[in-house]
Structure formats: structure tokens, C-alpha cells
Short mmCIF file of N, CA and C in Angstrom, two decimals:
data_model
loop_
_atom_site.label_atom_id
_atom_site.label_comp_id
_atom_site.label_asym_id
_atom_site.label_seq_id
_atom_site.Cartn_x
_atom_site.Cartn_y
_atom_site.Cartn_z
N UNK A 1 108.46 115.45 68.34
CA UNK A 1 109.37 115.45 69.48
C UNK A 1 110.58 116.29 69.12
N UNK A 2 110.89 117.21 69.97
CA UNK A 2 112.04 118.07 69.72
C UNK A 2 113.33 117.30 69.98
N UNK A 3 114.43 117.74 69.38
CA UNK A 3 115.70 117.02 69.61
C UNK A 3 116.10 116.97 71.07
N UNK A 4 115.79 118.01 71.83
CA UNK A 4 116.16 117.99 73.24
C UNK A 4 115.39 116.92 74.00
N UNK A 5 114.10 116.74 73.69
CA UNK A 5 113.33 115.69 74.34
C UNK A 5 113.83 114.32 73.94
N UNK A 6 114.22 114.15 72.70
CA UNK A 6 114.73 112.86 72.24
C UNK A 6 116.02 112.51 72.95
N UNK A 7 116.90 113.48 73.13
CA UNK A 7 118.15 113.24 73.83
C UNK A 7 117.89 112.89 75.29
N UNK A 8 116.95 113.58 75.87
CA UNK A 8 116.61 113.30 77.26
C UNK A 8 116.01 111.90 77.37
N UNK A 9 115.23 111.49 76.37
CA UNK A 9 114.60 110.17 76.43
C UNK A 9 115.64 109.06 76.28
N UNK A 10 116.70 109.28 75.52
CA UNK A 10 117.76 108.27 75.40
C UNK A 10 118.42 108.01 76.74
N UNK A 11 118.64 109.07 77.48
CA UNK A 11 119.24 108.92 78.79
C UNK A 11 118.30 108.19 79.74
N UNK A 12 117.01 108.51 79.67
CA UNK A 12 116.03 107.83 80.51
C UNK A 12 115.89 106.35 80.13
N UNK A 13 115.96 106.06 78.86
CA UNK A 13 115.92 104.66 78.41
C UNK A 13 117.13 103.92 78.95
N UNK A 14 118.29 104.57 78.91
CA UNK A 14 119.50 103.97 79.46
C UNK A 14 119.38 103.69 80.95
N UNK A 15 118.80 104.62 81.68
CA UNK A 15 118.59 104.40 83.11
C UNK A 15 117.61 103.25 83.35
N UNK A 16 116.61 103.14 82.49
CA UNK A 16 115.67 102.02 82.60
C UNK A 16 116.37 100.68 82.38
N UNK A 17 117.24 100.62 81.38
CA UNK A 17 118.01 99.40 81.14
C UNK A 17 118.94 99.09 82.32
N UNK A 18 119.47 100.13 82.94
CA UNK A 18 120.34 99.93 84.10
C UNK A 18 119.56 99.31 85.26
N UNK A 19 118.36 99.78 85.48
CA UNK A 19 117.51 99.21 86.53
C UNK A 19 117.14 97.78 86.18
N UNK A 20 116.78 97.53 84.92
CA UNK A 20 116.44 96.15 84.51
C UNK A 20 117.62 95.21 84.68
N UNK A 21 118.81 95.67 84.34
CA UNK A 21 119.99 94.83 84.48
C UNK A 21 120.25 94.48 85.94
N UNK A 22 120.08 95.46 86.81
CA UNK A 22 120.30 95.20 88.24
C UNK A 22 119.27 94.22 88.77
N UNK A 23 118.03 94.41 88.38
CA UNK A 23 116.98 93.49 88.82
C UNK A 23 117.16 92.10 88.22
N UNK A 24 117.55 92.04 86.96
CA UNK A 24 117.75 90.74 86.32
C UNK A 24 118.86 89.96 86.99
N UNK A 25 119.93 90.64 87.31
CA UNK A 25 121.05 89.98 87.99
C UNK A 25 120.60 89.38 89.31
N UNK A 26 119.81 90.11 90.04
CA UNK A 26 119.35 89.67 91.36
C UNK A 26 118.27 88.60 91.24
N UNK A 27 117.31 88.79 90.33
CA UNK A 27 116.18 87.87 90.23
C UNK A 27 116.51 86.57 89.51
N UNK A 28 117.31 86.66 88.45
CA UNK A 28 117.60 85.46 87.67
C UNK A 28 118.41 84.44 88.45
N UNK A 29 119.25 84.89 89.35
CA UNK A 29 120.02 83.95 90.16
C UNK A 29 119.13 83.22 91.16
N UNK A 30 118.13 83.91 91.69
CA UNK A 30 117.33 83.34 92.76
C UNK A 30 116.08 82.63 92.26
N UNK A 31 115.45 83.15 91.21
CA UNK A 31 114.13 82.67 90.80
C UNK A 31 114.17 81.59 89.72
N UNK A 32 115.28 81.43 89.03
CA UNK A 32 115.32 80.47 87.93
C UNK A 32 116.46 79.47 88.15
N UNK A 33 116.41 78.44 87.37
CA UNK A 33 117.46 77.42 87.40
C UNK A 33 118.30 77.50 86.12
N UNK A 34 118.49 78.71 85.64
CA UNK A 34 119.30 78.92 84.44
C UNK A 34 120.78 78.76 84.78
N UNK A 35 121.56 78.31 83.81
CA UNK A 35 123.01 78.26 84.04
C UNK A 35 123.57 79.66 84.28
N UNK A 36 124.65 79.73 85.02
CA UNK A 36 125.24 81.01 85.36
C UNK A 36 125.70 81.78 84.13
N UNK A 37 126.15 81.05 83.10
CA UNK A 37 126.59 81.72 81.87
C UNK A 37 125.44 82.45 81.19
N UNK A 38 124.25 81.87 81.21
CA UNK A 38 123.08 82.49 80.59
C UNK A 38 122.67 83.74 81.36
N UNK A 39 122.72 83.67 82.67
CA UNK A 39 122.39 84.84 83.50
C UNK A 39 123.40 85.95 83.25
N UNK A 40 124.67 85.60 83.15
CA UNK A 40 125.71 86.60 82.88
C UNK A 40 125.52 87.23 81.51
N UNK A 41 125.12 86.44 80.52
CA UNK A 41 124.87 86.96 79.18
C UNK A 41 123.72 87.96 79.20
N UNK A 42 122.63 87.60 79.84
CA UNK A 42 121.45 88.47 79.88
C UNK A 42 121.77 89.79 80.59
N UNK A 43 122.44 89.71 81.72
CA UNK A 43 122.75 90.94 82.44
C UNK A 43 123.80 91.77 81.70
N UNK A 44 124.73 91.11 81.05
CA UNK A 44 125.74 91.83 80.27
C UNK A 44 125.14 92.59 79.11
N UNK A 45 124.18 91.98 78.43
CA UNK A 45 123.50 92.67 77.33
C UNK A 45 122.72 93.87 77.85
N UNK A 46 122.03 93.70 78.97
CA UNK A 46 121.28 94.81 79.54
C UNK A 46 122.19 95.95 80.01
N UNK A 47 123.30 95.60 80.66
CA UNK A 47 124.26 96.63 81.06
C UNK A 47 124.86 97.33 79.85
N UNK A 48 125.15 96.59 78.79
CA UNK A 48 125.69 97.18 77.57
C UNK A 48 124.70 98.13 76.92
N UNK A 49 123.43 97.75 76.87
CA UNK A 49 122.41 98.64 76.33
C UNK A 49 122.27 99.90 77.18
N UNK A 50 122.36 99.73 78.49
CA UNK A 50 122.25 100.88 79.39
C UNK A 50 123.39 101.86 79.14
N UNK A 51 124.60 101.35 79.10
CA UNK A 51 125.77 102.22 78.89
C UNK A 51 125.70 102.88 77.52
N UNK A 52 125.34 102.13 76.51
CA UNK A 52 125.26 102.69 75.16
C UNK A 52 124.22 103.78 75.04
N UNK A 53 123.03 103.56 75.59
CA UNK A 53 121.98 104.58 75.51
C UNK A 53 122.36 105.84 76.28
N UNK A 54 122.94 105.65 77.46
CA UNK A 54 123.32 106.83 78.24
C UNK A 54 124.44 107.62 77.56
N UNK A 55 125.40 106.92 76.98
CA UNK A 55 126.48 107.63 76.27
C UNK A 55 125.96 108.37 75.05
N UNK A 56 125.06 107.73 74.30
CA UNK A 56 124.47 108.41 73.14
C UNK A 56 123.67 109.64 73.57
N UNK A 57 122.92 109.51 74.65
CA UNK A 57 122.17 110.65 75.14
C UNK A 57 123.06 111.79 75.56
N UNK A 58 124.17 111.47 76.21
CA UNK A 58 125.11 112.51 76.63
C UNK A 58 125.79 113.15 75.42
N UNK A 59 126.21 112.32 74.47
CA UNK A 59 126.88 112.85 73.28
C UNK A 59 125.95 113.75 72.48
N UNK A 60 124.71 113.34 72.32
CA UNK A 60 123.77 114.15 71.53
C UNK A 60 123.37 115.42 72.26
N UNK A 61 123.37 115.39 73.58
CA UNK A 61 122.99 116.61 74.31
C UNK A 61 124.13 117.63 74.29
N UNK A 62 125.36 117.20 74.06
CA UNK A 62 126.50 118.11 74.03
C UNK A 62 126.66 118.81 72.68
N UNK A 63 126.08 118.25 71.64
CA UNK A 63 126.20 118.87 70.32
C UNK A 63 125.43 120.16 70.27
N UNK A 64 126.03 121.12 69.63
CA UNK A 64 125.35 122.42 69.47
C UNK A 64 124.80 122.49 68.05
N UNK A 65 123.57 122.98 67.91
CA UNK A 65 122.99 123.08 66.56
C UNK A 65 123.74 124.11 65.71
N UNK A 66 123.81 123.86 64.42
CA UNK A 66 124.45 124.79 63.48
C UNK A 66 123.47 125.90 63.20
N UNK A 67 123.91 127.13 63.40
CA UNK A 67 123.01 128.28 63.21
C UNK A 67 123.32 128.97 61.93
#
């Protein structure tokens, strides 16, 4: 895998986590009887992973290779 594909995949993974976090927030409130704190923890972790992956993907795509 070339570095450019890896950087692109980090951003895509981040977008996937963002979608999962949005779905988890919506589904966990309606489909389960979990306490609200647990639902907030799960969605917070997913949003944090999404933001972290997307930022890493952006940072790595901005770096220029040393020639």
C-alpha cells in the first residue's frame, strides 16, 4: 500500500467512525435500555476516534516527502 492510499484510508476510516457514532447515538437511545451515561460514553468514544482518524489523515496527506 502506497503512503497516499494509507492516508486516504485513514480519512475513510474516520468517516466510517463518524457514521457509526451518529447511528449509535440514534439507535442506542431507542433500541436499548442502557443508562444515558453509557450511551454518551459509547458515542463520545466513536466521535473521538472519528475526529482523530480524520485529523491524522489530513496531517499525513499534507506532509511532503523528502527528496
